[in-house]
Every structure is written in C-alpha cells, then in structure tokens.
mmCIF file of N, CA, C and O in Angstrom:
data_model
loop_
_atom_site.group_PDB
_atom_site.id
_atom_site.type_symbol
_atom_site.label_atom_id
_atom_site.label_comp_id
_atom_site.label_asym_id
_atom_site.label_seq_id
_atom_site.Cartn_x
_atom_site.Cartn_y
_atom_site.Cartn_z
ATOM 1 N N MET A 680 0.838 -1.174 0.000
ATOM 2 C CA MET A 680 0.000 0.000 0.000
ATOM 3 C C MET A 680 0.888 1.244 0.000
ATOM 4 O O MET A 680 1.949 1.259 0.595
ATOM 5 N N ILE A 681 0.412 2.242 -0.696
ATOM 6 C CA ILE A 681 1.142 3.501 -0.778
ATOM 7 C C ILE A 681 0.292 4.588 -0.121
ATOM 8 O O ILE A 681 -0.935 4.536 -0.168
ATOM 9 N N ILE A 682 0.941 5.547 0.490
ATOM 10 C CA ILE A 682 0.224 6.657 1.111
ATOM 11 C C ILE A 682 0.216 7.814 0.116
ATOM 12 O O ILE A 682 1.272 8.314 -0.277
ATOM 13 N N VAL A 683 -0.983 8.183 -0.305
ATOM 14 C CA VAL A 683 -1.137 9.281 -1.252
ATOM 15 C C VAL A 683 -1.344 10.558 -0.451
ATOM 16 O O VAL A 683 -2.387 10.774 0.135
ATOM 17 N N ASP A 684 -0.308 11.376 -0.426
ATOM 18 C CA ASP A 684 -0.389 12.647 0.294
ATOM 19 C C ASP A 684 -0.006 13.782 -0.653
ATOM 20 O O ASP A 684 0.279 13.557 -1.830
ATOM 21 N N ASN A 685 -0.012 14.982 -0.128
ATOM 22 C CA ASN A 685 0.272 16.153 -0.945
ATOM 23 C C ASN A 685 1.673 16.089 -1.552
ATOM 24 O O ASN A 685 1.879 16.476 -2.697
ATOM 25 N N GLU A 686 2.632 15.574 -0.806
ATOM 26 C CA GLU A 686 4.007 15.471 -1.294
ATOM 27 C C GLU A 686 4.098 14.529 -2.498
ATOM 28 O O GLU A 686 4.753 14.839 -3.489
ATOM 29 N N LEU A 687 3.437 13.383 -2.407
ATOM 30 C CA LEU A 687 3.460 12.413 -3.503
ATOM 31 C C LEU A 687 2.792 13.007 -4.746
ATOM 32 O O LEU A 687 3.321 12.892 -5.852
ATOM 33 N N VAL A 688 1.663 13.642 -4.554
ATOM 34 C CA VAL A 688 0.933 14.230 -5.684
ATOM 35 C C VAL A 688 1.770 15.325 -6.341
ATOM 36 O O VAL A 688 1.878 15.401 -7.568
ATOM 37 N N THR A 689 2.407 16.170 -5.543
ATOM 38 C CA THR A 689 3.240 17.246 -6.074
ATOM 39 C C THR A 689 4.447 16.677 -6.817
ATOM 40 O O THR A 689 4.813 17.165 -7.887
ATOM 41 N N GLN A 690 5.043 15.639 -6.280
ATOM 42 C CA GLN A 690 6.219 15.017 -6.894
ATOM 43 C C GLN A 690 5.885 14.438 -8.271
ATOM 44 O O GLN A 690 6.677 14.553 -9.198
ATOM 45 N N TRP A 691 4.725 13.803 -8.402
ATOM 46 C CA TRP A 691 4.377 13.102 -9.630
ATOM 47 C C TRP A 691 3.451 13.892 -10.544
ATOM 48 O O TRP A 691 3.017 13.393 -11.581
ATOM 49 N N LYS A 692 3.153 15.133 -10.195
ATOM 50 C CA LYS A 692 2.262 15.973 -11.003
ATOM 51 C C LYS A 692 2.745 16.122 -12.449
ATOM 52 O O LYS A 692 1.952 15.981 -13.387
ATOM 53 N N PRO A 693 4.035 16.395 -12.699
ATOM 54 C CA PRO A 693 4.484 16.519 -14.102
ATOM 55 C C PRO A 693 4.246 15.242 -14.914
ATOM 56 O O PRO A 693 3.843 15.310 -16.073
ATOM 57 N N LEU A 694 4.477 14.083 -14.310
ATOM 58 C CA LEU A 694 4.244 12.821 -15.013
ATOM 59 C C LEU A 694 2.764 12.658 -15.332
ATOM 60 O O LEU A 694 2.405 12.244 -16.441
ATOM 61 N N ILE A 695 1.908 12.984 -14.389
ATOM 62 C CA ILE A 695 0.469 12.841 -14.599
ATOM 63 C C ILE A 695 0.020 13.726 -15.758
ATOM 64 O O ILE A 695 -0.698 13.273 -16.658
ATOM 65 N N TYR A 696 0.465 14.977 -15.765
ATOM 66 C CA TYR A 696 0.093 15.880 -16.862
ATOM 67 C C TYR A 696 0.671 15.404 -18.196
ATOM 68 O O TYR A 696 0.023 15.512 -19.231
ATOM 69 N N MET A 697 1.883 14.865 -18.177
ATOM 70 C CA MET A 697 2.469 14.353 -19.410
ATOM 71 C C MET A 697 1.641 13.185 -19.950
ATOM 72 O O MET A 697 1.337 13.112 -21.138
ATOM 73 N N LEU A 698 1.258 12.269 -19.062
ATOM 74 C CA LEU A 698 0.449 11.124 -19.479
ATOM 75 C C LEU A 698 -0.923 11.564 -19.970
ATOM 76 O O LEU A 698 -1.446 11.008 -20.934
ATOM 77 N N LEU A 699 -1.511 12.544 -19.320
ATOM 78 C CA LEU A 699 -2.806 13.072 -19.769
ATOM 79 C C LEU A 699 -2.687 13.702 -21.150
ATOM 80 O O LEU A 699 -3.587 13.578 -21.978
ATOM 81 N N GLY A 700 -1.570 14.358 -21.413
ATOM 82 C CA GLY A 700 -1.366 15.000 -22.704
ATOM 83 C C GLY A 700 -1.115 14.024 -23.835
ATOM 84 O O GLY A 700 -1.415 14.311 -24.994
ATOM 85 N N LYS A 701 -0.588 12.855 -23.517
ATOM 86 C CA LYS A 701 -0.274 11.860 -24.545
ATOM 87 C C LYS A 701 -1.493 11.069 -25.001
ATOM 88 O O LYS A 701 -1.487 10.500 -26.069
ATOM 89 N N ARG A 702 -2.506 10.991 -24.171
ATOM 90 C CA ARG A 702 -3.624 10.099 -24.460
ATOM 91 C C ARG A 702 -4.847 10.852 -24.949
ATOM 92 O O ARG A 702 -5.146 11.931 -24.498
ATOM 93 N N GLY A 703 -5.562 10.221 -25.859
ATOM 94 C CA GLY A 703 -6.854 10.748 -26.272
ATOM 95 C C GLY A 703 -6.779 12.042 -27.049
ATOM 96 O O GLY A 703 -5.755 12.421 -27.590
ATOM 97 N N ARG A 704 -7.897 12.720 -27.047
ATOM 98 C CA ARG A 704 -7.964 13.994 -27.771
ATOM 99 C C ARG A 704 -7.223 15.066 -26.986
ATOM 100 O O ARG A 704 -6.855 14.863 -25.839
ATOM 101 N N LYS A 705 -7.034 16.200 -27.591
ATOM 102 C CA LYS A 705 -6.353 17.306 -26.927
ATOM 103 C C LYS A 705 -7.340 18.023 -26.007
ATOM 104 O O LYS A 705 -8.403 18.441 -26.436
ATOM 105 N N TYR A 706 -6.972 18.134 -24.764
ATOM 106 C CA TYR A 706 -7.822 18.776 -23.770
ATOM 107 C C TYR A 706 -7.346 20.198 -23.516
ATOM 108 O O TYR A 706 -6.154 20.473 -23.580
ATOM 109 N N ASN A 707 -8.293 21.082 -23.187
ATOM 110 C CA ASN A 707 -7.895 22.429 -22.813
ATOM 111 C C ASN A 707 -7.416 22.407 -21.358
ATOM 112 O O ASN A 707 -7.481 21.385 -20.679
ATOM 113 N N ARG A 708 -6.943 23.536 -20.879
ATOM 114 C CA ARG A 708 -6.340 23.607 -19.535
ATOM 115 C C ARG A 708 -7.345 23.227 -18.440
ATOM 116 O O ARG A 708 -7.002 22.510 -17.503
ATOM 117 N N GLU A 709 -8.575 23.698 -18.572
ATOM 118 C CA GLU A 709 -9.595 23.407 -17.564
ATOM 119 C C GLU A 709 -9.907 21.909 -17.500
ATOM 120 O O GLU A 709 -10.004 21.334 -16.428
ATOM 121 N N GLU A 710 -10.011 21.279 -18.669
ATOM 122 C CA GLU A 710 -10.267 19.835 -18.703
ATOM 123 C C GLU A 710 -9.086 19.059 -18.128
ATOM 124 O O GLU A 710 -9.280 18.058 -17.429
ATOM 125 N N MET A 711 -7.865 19.522 -18.428
ATOM 126 C CA MET A 711 -6.677 18.851 -17.887
ATOM 127 C C MET A 711 -6.658 18.935 -16.366
ATOM 128 O O MET A 711 -6.331 17.953 -15.693
ATOM 129 N N ASP A 712 -7.022 20.103 -15.825
ATOM 130 C CA ASP A 712 -7.056 20.244 -14.369
ATOM 131 C C ASP A 712 -8.123 19.344 -13.758
ATOM 132 O O ASP A 712 -7.894 18.733 -12.721
ATOM 133 N N ASP A 713 -9.285 19.236 -14.406
ATOM 134 C CA ASP A 713 -10.337 18.339 -13.928
ATOM 135 C C ASP A 713 -9.878 16.879 -13.970
ATOM 136 O O ASP A 713 -10.114 16.109 -13.040
ATOM 137 N N LEU A 714 -9.210 16.517 -15.054
ATOM 138 C CA LEU A 714 -8.695 15.157 -15.168
ATOM 139 C C LEU A 714 -7.615 14.884 -14.127
ATOM 140 O O LEU A 714 -7.532 13.775 -13.587
ATOM 141 N N PHE A 715 -6.787 15.886 -13.839
ATOM 142 C CA PHE A 715 -5.758 15.720 -12.817
ATOM 143 C C PHE A 715 -6.401 15.396 -11.467
ATOM 144 O O PHE A 715 -5.951 14.492 -10.761
ATOM 145 N N VAL A 716 -7.462 16.121 -11.130
ATOM 146 C CA VAL A 716 -8.175 15.857 -9.873
ATOM 147 C C VAL A 716 -8.753 14.442 -9.893
ATOM 148 O O VAL A 716 -8.675 13.710 -8.894
ATOM 149 N N ASP A 717 -9.299 14.026 -11.041
ATOM 150 C CA ASP A 717 -9.839 12.668 -11.156
ATOM 151 C C ASP A 717 -8.749 11.611 -10.967
ATOM 152 O O ASP A 717 -8.981 10.560 -10.364
ATOM 153 N N VAL A 718 -7.558 11.889 -11.482
ATOM 154 C CA VAL A 718 -6.435 10.957 -11.314
ATOM 155 C C VAL A 718 -6.063 10.845 -9.836
ATOM 156 O O VAL A 718 -5.836 9.740 -9.326
ATOM 157 N N VAL A 719 -6.008 11.969 -9.148
ATOM 158 C CA VAL A 719 -5.673 11.942 -7.714
ATOM 159 C C VAL A 719 -6.736 11.148 -6.948
ATOM 160 O O VAL A 719 -6.401 10.360 -6.056
ATOM 161 N N ILE A 720 -7.988 11.311 -7.306
ATOM 162 C CA ILE A 720 -9.057 10.538 -6.659
ATOM 163 C C ILE A 720 -8.868 9.053 -6.922
ATOM 164 O O ILE A 720 -9.007 8.222 -6.012
ATOM 165 N N GLU A 721 -8.519 8.693 -8.154
ATOM 166 C CA GLU A 721 -8.252 7.286 -8.476
ATOM 167 C C GLU A 721 -7.060 6.769 -7.670
ATOM 168 O O GLU A 721 -7.061 5.629 -7.202
ATOM 169 N N MET A 722 -6.045 7.607 -7.496
ATOM 170 C CA MET A 722 -4.882 7.208 -6.707
ATOM 171 C C MET A 722 -5.294 6.932 -5.261
ATOM 172 O O MET A 722 -4.830 5.958 -4.662
ATOM 173 N N LEU A 723 -6.152 7.785 -4.714
ATOM 174 C CA LEU A 723 -6.617 7.589 -3.341
ATOM 175 C C LEU A 723 -7.434 6.303 -3.216
ATOM 176 O O LEU A 723 -7.288 5.552 -2.245
ATOM 177 N N LYS A 724 -8.297 6.057 -4.203
ATOM 178 C CA LYS A 724 -9.142 4.862 -4.156
ATOM 179 C C LYS A 724 -8.333 3.571 -4.289
ATOM 180 O O LYS A 724 -8.668 2.558 -3.681
ATOM 181 N N ASN A 725 -7.269 3.622 -5.078
ATOM 182 C CA ASN A 725 -6.528 2.400 -5.404
ATOM 183 C C ASN A 725 -5.179 2.289 -4.716
ATOM 184 O O ASN A 725 -4.372 1.423 -5.068
ATOM 185 N N ALA A 726 -4.909 3.130 -3.738
ATOM 186 C CA ALA A 726 -3.617 3.101 -3.047
ATOM 187 C C ALA A 726 -3.352 1.758 -2.389
ATOM 188 O O ALA A 726 -2.211 1.293 -2.334
ATOM 189 N N ARG A 727 -4.377 1.114 -1.906
ATOM 190 C CA ARG A 727 -4.182 -0.165 -1.209
ATOM 191 C C ARG A 727 -3.713 -1.285 -2.138
ATOM 192 O O ARG A 727 -3.223 -2.311 -1.693
ATOM 193 N N TYR A 728 -3.879 -1.097 -3.448
ATOM 194 C CA TYR A 728 -3.488 -2.145 -4.398
ATOM 195 C C TYR A 728 -2.037 -2.027 -4.846
ATOM 196 O O TYR A 728 -1.526 -2.930 -5.497
ATOM 197 N N TYR A 729 -1.366 -0.932 -4.505
ATOM 198 C CA TYR A 729 0.038 -0.781 -4.901
ATOM 199 C C TYR A 729 0.902 -1.592 -3.951
ATOM 200 O O TYR A 729 0.904 -1.381 -2.743
ATOM 201 N N THR A 730 1.647 -2.533 -4.502
ATOM 202 C CA THR A 730 2.452 -3.432 -3.672
ATOM 203 C C THR A 730 3.950 -3.162 -3.768
ATOM 204 O O THR A 730 4.715 -3.733 -3.012
ATOM 205 N N GLY A 731 4.365 -2.343 -4.704
ATOM 206 C CA GLY A 731 5.787 -2.079 -4.864
ATOM 207 C C GLY A 731 6.477 -3.063 -5.788
ATOM 208 O O GLY A 731 7.683 -2.979 -5.983
ATOM 209 N N GLN A 732 5.734 -4.009 -6.361
ATOM 210 C CA GLN A 732 6.326 -4.977 -7.282
ATOM 211 C C GLN A 732 6.732 -4.333 -8.603
ATOM 212 O O GLN A 732 7.601 -4.835 -9.297
ATOM 213 N N TYR A 733 6.079 -3.262 -8.949
ATOM 214 C CA TYR A 733 6.378 -2.575 -10.192
ATOM 215 C C TYR A 733 6.553 -1.088 -9.902
ATOM 216 O O TYR A 733 6.237 -0.615 -8.812
ATOM 217 N N ALA A 734 7.043 -0.375 -10.882
ATOM 218 C CA ALA A 734 7.361 1.042 -10.693
ATOM 219 C C ALA A 734 6.119 1.861 -10.377
ATOM 220 O O ALA A 734 5.034 1.574 -10.880
ATOM 221 N N ILE A 735 6.292 2.882 -9.581
ATOM 222 C CA ILE A 735 5.177 3.750 -9.222
ATOM 223 C C ILE A 735 4.644 4.477 -10.456
ATOM 224 O O ILE A 735 3.451 4.756 -10.560
ATOM 225 N N GLY A 736 5.506 4.747 -11.418
ATOM 226 C CA GLY A 736 5.067 5.382 -12.662
ATOM 227 C C GLY A 736 4.072 4.520 -13.419
ATOM 228 O O GLY A 736 3.131 5.030 -14.033
ATOM 229 N N THR A 737 4.281 3.218 -13.393
ATOM 230 C CA THR A 737 3.344 2.291 -14.028
ATOM 231 C C THR A 737 1.999 2.335 -13.324
ATOM 232 O O THR A 737 0.944 2.379 -13.961
ATOM 233 N N TRP A 738 2.029 2.345 -12.004
ATOM 234 C CA TRP A 738 0.783 2.423 -11.224
ATOM 235 C C TRP A 738 0.058 3.740 -11.496
ATOM 236 O O TRP A 738 -1.162 3.760 -11.675
ATOM 237 N N ILE A 739 0.809 4.827 -11.591
ATOM 238 C CA ILE A 739 0.207 6.128 -11.879
ATOM 239 C C ILE A 739 -0.408 6.119 -13.275
ATOM 240 O O ILE A 739 -1.501 6.641 -13.487
ATOM 241 N N GLU A 740 0.272 5.503 -14.232
ATOM 242 C CA GLU A 740 -0.285 5.422 -15.583
ATOM 243 C C GLU A 740 -1.611 4.663 -15.591
ATOM 244 O O GLU A 740 -2.552 5.037 -16.291
ATOM 245 N N LEU A 741 -1.715 3.622 -14.794
ATOM 246 C CA LEU A 741 -2.981 2.895 -14.690
ATOM 247 C C LEU A 741 -4.079 3.778 -14.108
ATOM 248 O O LEU A 741 -5.240 3.711 -14.536
ATOM 249 N N GLN A 742 -3.726 4.634 -13.167
ATOM 250 C CA GLN A 742 -4.713 5.546 -12.578
ATOM 251 C C GLN A 742 -5.147 6.594 -13.604
ATOM 252 O O GLN A 742 -6.322 6.976 -13.655
ATOM 253 N N VAL A 743 -4.198 7.053 -14.421
ATOM 254 C CA VAL A 743 -4.525 8.008 -15.485
ATOM 255 C C VAL A 743 -5.484 7.364 -16.478
ATOM 256 O O VAL A 743 -6.490 7.964 -16.865
ATOM 257 N N ARG A 744 -5.201 6.140 -16.874
ATOM 258 C CA ARG A 744 -6.086 5.430 -17.805
ATOM 259 C C ARG A 744 -7.488 5.282 -17.230
ATOM 260 O O ARG A 744 -8.480 5.471 -17.928
ATOM 261 N N SER A 745 -7.563 4.930 -15.974
ATOM 262 C CA SER A 745 -8.860 4.755 -15.327
ATOM 263 C C SER A 745 -9.636 6.067 -15.275
ATOM 264 O O SER A 745 -10.832 6.110 -15.590
ATOM 265 N N ALA A 746 -8.972 7.149 -14.906
ATOM 266 C CA ALA A 746 -9.631 8.453 -14.829
ATOM 267 C C ALA A 746 -10.096 8.914 -16.204
ATOM 268 O O ALA A 746 -11.208 9.441 -16.349
ATOM 269 N N MET A 747 -9.275 8.695 -17.221
ATOM 270 C CA MET A 747 -9.663 9.104 -18.563
ATOM 271 C C MET A 747 -10.811 8.251 -19.085
ATOM 272 O O MET A 747 -11.707 8.756 -19.769
ATOM 273 N N ASN A 748 -10.804 6.980 -18.763
ATOM 274 C CA ASN A 748 -11.900 6.104 -19.151
ATOM 275 C C ASN A 748 -13.208 6.592 -18.529
ATOM 276 O O ASN A 748 -14.235 6.663 -19.202
ATOM 277 N N ASN A 749 -13.167 6.922 -17.251
ATOM 278 C CA ASN A 749 -14.358 7.443 -16.580
ATOM 279 C C ASN A 749 -14.812 8.746 -17.221
ATOM 280 O O ASN A 749 -16.014 8.972 -17.393
ATOM 281 N N HIS A 750 -13.860 9.606 -17.571
ATOM 282 C CA HIS A 750 -14.184 10.894 -18.186
ATOM 283 C C HIS A 750 -14.866 10.697 -19.544
ATOM 284 O O HIS A 750 -15.878 11.331 -19.841
ATOM 285 N N VAL A 751 -14.317 9.818 -20.367
ATOM 286 C CA VAL A 751 -14.884 9.567 -21.693
ATOM 287 C C VAL A 751 -16.265 8.929 -21.565
ATOM 288 O O VAL A 751 -17.185 9.269 -22.318
ATOM 289 N N THR A 752 -16.423 8.035 -20.605
ATOM 290 C CA THR A 752 -17.724 7.400 -20.395
ATOM 291 C C THR A 752 -18.772 8.440 -20.009
ATOM 292 O O THR A 752 -19.876 8.453 -20.561
ATOM 293 N N LYS A 753 -18.423 9.321 -19.076
ATOM 294 C CA LYS A 753 -19.347 10.389 -18.685
ATOM 295 C C LYS A 753 -19.651 11.307 -19.861
ATOM 296 O O LYS A 753 -20.784 11.701 -20.071
ATOM 297 N N GLU A 754 -18.619 11.627 -20.628
ATOM 298 C CA GLU A 754 -18.768 12.520 -21.762
ATOM 299 C C GLU A 754 -19.685 11.919 -22.828
ATOM 300 O O GLU A 754 -20.502 12.609 -23.419
ATOM 301 N N SER A 755 -19.549 10.632 -23.066
ATOM 302 C CA SER A 755 -20.358 9.990 -24.101
ATOM 303 C C SER A 755 -21.807 9.807 -23.661
ATOM 304 O O SER A 755 -22.703 9.732 -24.492
ATOM 305 N N LYS A 756 -22.057 9.736 -22.367
ATOM 306 C CA LYS A 756 -23.423 9.620 -21.869
ATOM 307 C C LYS A 756 -24.116 10.976 -21.740
ATOM 308 O O LYS A 756 -25.319 11.034 -21.579
ATOM 309 N N ALA A 757 -23.343 12.047 -21.823
ATOM 310 C CA ALA A 757 -23.902 13.398 -21.709
ATOM 311 C C ALA A 757 -24.700 13.737 -22.967
ATOM 312 O O ALA A 757 -24.636 13.042 -23.980
ATOM 313 N N ASN A 758 -25.435 14.811 -22.892
ATOM 314 C CA ASN A 758 -26.253 15.240 -24.024
ATOM 315 C C ASN A 758 -25.425 15.584 -25.246
ATOM 316 O O ASN A 758 -25.819 15.313 -26.364
ATOM 317 N N ASP A 759 -24.266 16.202 -25.047
ATOM 318 C CA ASP A 759 -23.424 16.594 -26.165
ATOM 319 C C ASP A 759 -22.245 15.641 -26.260
ATOM 320 O O ASP A 759 -21.206 15.851 -25.661
ATOM 321 N N ALA A 760 -22.410 14.598 -27.019
ATOM 322 C CA ALA A 760 -21.345 13.612 -27.192
ATOM 323 C C ALA A 760 -20.706 13.773 -28.569
ATOM 324 O O ALA A 760 -20.357 12.808 -29.222
ATOM 325 N N SER A 761 -20.555 14.995 -29.024
ATOM 326 C CA SER A 761 -20.062 15.252 -30.370
ATOM 327 C C SER A 761 -18.613 14.811 -30.584
ATOM 328 O O SER A 761 -18.204 14.604 -31.712
ATOM 329 N N HIS A 762 -17.852 14.648 -29.510
ATOM 330 C CA HIS A 762 -16.459 14.219 -29.665
ATOM 331 C C HIS A 762 -16.365 12.740 -30.021
ATOM 332 O O HIS A 762 -15.337 12.275 -30.463
ATOM 333 N N HIS A 763 -17.448 12.020 -29.830
ATOM 334 C CA HIS A 763 -17.422 10.575 -30.028
ATOM 335 C C HIS A 763 -18.476 10.114 -31.024
ATOM 336 O O HIS A 763 -19.062 9.063 -30.868
ATOM 337 N N VAL A 764 -18.693 10.909 -32.042
ATOM 338 C CA VAL A 764 -19.693 10.570 -33.043
ATOM 339 C C VAL A 764 -19.064 9.642 -34.067
ATOM 340 O O VAL A 764 -17.952 9.859 -34.541
ATOM 341 N N ILE A 765 -19.792 8.595 -34.446
ATOM 342 C CA ILE A 765 -19.339 7.662 -35.472
ATOM 343 C C ILE A 765 -20.111 7.984 -36.742
ATOM 344 O O ILE A 765 -21.328 8.156 -36.719
ATOM 345 N N THR A 766 -19.414 8.051 -37.854
ATOM 346 C CA THR A 766 -20.065 8.418 -39.106
ATOM 347 C C THR A 766 -19.589 7.511 -40.231
ATOM 348 O O THR A 766 -18.521 6.911 -40.146
ATOM 349 N N ASN A 767 -20.392 7.426 -41.259
ATOM 350 C CA ASN A 767 -20.022 6.641 -42.437
ATOM 351 C C ASN A 767 -19.387 7.505 -43.513
ATOM 352 O O ASN A 767 -18.928 6.992 -44.525
ATOM 353 N N GLU A 768 -19.390 8.812 -43.325
ATOM 354 C CA GLU A 768 -18.859 9.725 -44.328
ATOM 355 C C GLU A 768 -17.340 9.625 -44.388
ATOM 356 O O GLU A 768 -16.661 9.594 -43.372
ATOM 357 N N ILE A 769 -16.840 9.586 -45.594
ATOM 358 C CA ILE A 769 -15.396 9.551 -45.802
ATOM 359 C C ILE A 769 -14.957 10.954 -46.199
ATOM 360 O O ILE A 769 -15.481 11.524 -47.152
ATOM 361 N N PRO A 770 -14.011 11.532 -45.489
ATOM 362 C CA PRO A 770 -13.574 12.885 -45.829
ATOM 363 C C PRO A 770 -12.888 12.929 -47.185
ATOM 364 O O PRO A 770 -12.338 11.934 -47.661
ATOM 365 N N ASP A 771 -12.932 14.098 -47.830
ATOM 366 C CA ASP A 771 -12.332 14.265 -49.155
ATOM 367 C C ASP A 771 -10.836 13.980 -49.140
ATOM 368 O O ASP A 771 -10.289 13.479 -50.110
ATOM 369 N N GLU A 772 -10.173 14.272 -48.020
ATOM 370 C CA GLU A 772 -8.731 14.056 -47.948
ATOM 371 C C GLU A 772 -8.374 12.582 -48.120
ATOM 372 O O GLU A 772 -7.340 12.237 -48.645
ATOM 373 N N ALA A 773 -9.244 11.680 -47.685
ATOM 374 C CA ALA A 773 -8.963 10.244 -47.790
ATOM 375 C C ALA A 773 -8.887 9.817 -49.244
ATOM 376 O O ALA A 773 -8.040 9.014 -49.628
ATOM 377 N N ALA A 774 -9.748 10.350 -50.101
ATOM 378 C CA ALA A 774 -9.732 9.992 -51.521
ATOM 379 C C ALA A 774 -8.434 10.454 -52.161
ATOM 380 O O ALA A 774 -7.858 9.741 -52.996
ATOM 381 N N GLU A 775 -7.958 11.649 -51.801
ATOM 382 C CA GLU A 775 -6.708 12.149 -52.364
ATOM 383 C C GLU A 775 -5.529 11.271 -51.973
ATOM 384 O O GLU A 775 -4.675 10.965 -52.786
ATOM 385 N N GLU A 776 -5.494 10.812 -50.745
ATOM 386 C CA GLU A 776 -4.396 9.947 -50.285
ATOM 387 C C GLU A 776 -4.437 8.609 -51.014
ATOM 388 O O GLU A 776 -3.401 8.044 -51.356
ATOM 389 N N ASP A 777 -5.638 8.066 -51.272
ATOM 390 C CA ASP A 777 -5.752 6.805 -51.983
ATOM 391 C C ASP A 777 -5.203 6.920 -53.407
ATOM 392 O O ASP A 777 -4.578 6.001 -53.925
ATOM 393 N N GLU A 778 -5.455 8.052 -54.059
ATOM 394 C CA GLU A 778 -4.929 8.265 -55.413
ATOM 395 C C GLU A 778 -3.411 8.282 -55.410
ATOM 396 O O GLU A 778 -2.772 7.734 -56.299
ATOM 397 N N LEU A 779 -2.816 8.903 -54.374
ATOM 398 C CA LEU A 779 -1.354 8.946 -54.284
ATOM 399 C C LEU A 779 -0.785 7.560 -54.032
ATOM 400 O O LEU A 779 0.237 7.198 -54.585
ATOM 401 N N ASP A 780 -1.460 6.756 -53.211
ATOM 402 C CA ASP A 780 -0.994 5.414 -52.922
ATOM 403 C C ASP A 780 -1.090 4.495 -54.140
ATOM 404 O O ASP A 780 -0.291 3.580 -54.295
ATOM 405 N N ALA A 781 -2.060 4.712 -55.004
ATOM 406 C CA ALA A 781 -2.254 3.860 -56.177
ATOM 407 C C ALA A 781 -1.038 3.926 -57.103
ATOM 408 O O ALA A 781 -0.695 2.933 -57.742
ATOM 409 N N GLY A 782 -0.397 5.074 -57.171
ATOM 410 C CA GLY A 782 0.764 5.224 -58.038
ATOM 411 C C GLY A 782 1.984 4.501 -57.532
ATOM 412 O O GLY A 782 2.877 4.156 -58.277
ATOM 413 N N ILE A 783 2.025 4.216 -56.279
ATOM 414 C CA ILE A 783 3.205 3.559 -55.700
ATOM 415 C C ILE A 783 3.076 2.098 -55.928
ATOM 416 O O ILE A 783 3.783 1.345 -56.353
#
C-alpha cells in the first residue's frame, strides 16, 4: 500500500500531466485540471493495491487510464457527445491519399 499525500501528488504531477497530454484527444487547460483531480481521486481509491512490485510510474499510468476512461464514459453519456460521433462519411482528404498510394 502507498500513502497518497500532498508530497506524492506534487512530486508526480508533471508525469500525470504528461500522461494526460499523450492520451486521447487534446484537452484544454480546464479539462486537464479536472482530469488531474480525477487521477488523484483514483490514486486515493486504489492506493491499497500498490504493492511495490512494479514502478510507481506504471501504477500512476494505470490511474490516469482509469480516470480518462471514466471521463470519456461520462462525456459519451452526456447530451453533447459530439467528440465521439461515429459516421459513415469519408472525408475528401482520404480519396486524395488513396490516389497517391495507387501510383506507388
């Protein structure tokens, strides 16, 4: 078990923000701050499962994934789920790329 306190959160804050920036769509600053809080909550909930067998960075990455999964799930269930719309339309750019590939 790991103790999640202010010192631990402050120490690993840059890693958490880096991991949040690497995954999914690009979030604005306000969304990143909300996700950061969600990650800290996940860390608090799952602290008892950290055994020290693997790196703390790996455990933090799992918490980031969990928080982002929860965020996307909430977002897709909301009234405005425009970020996760599935469509059958093929953009015009795709046809141009196919023509270039045909020549190769």
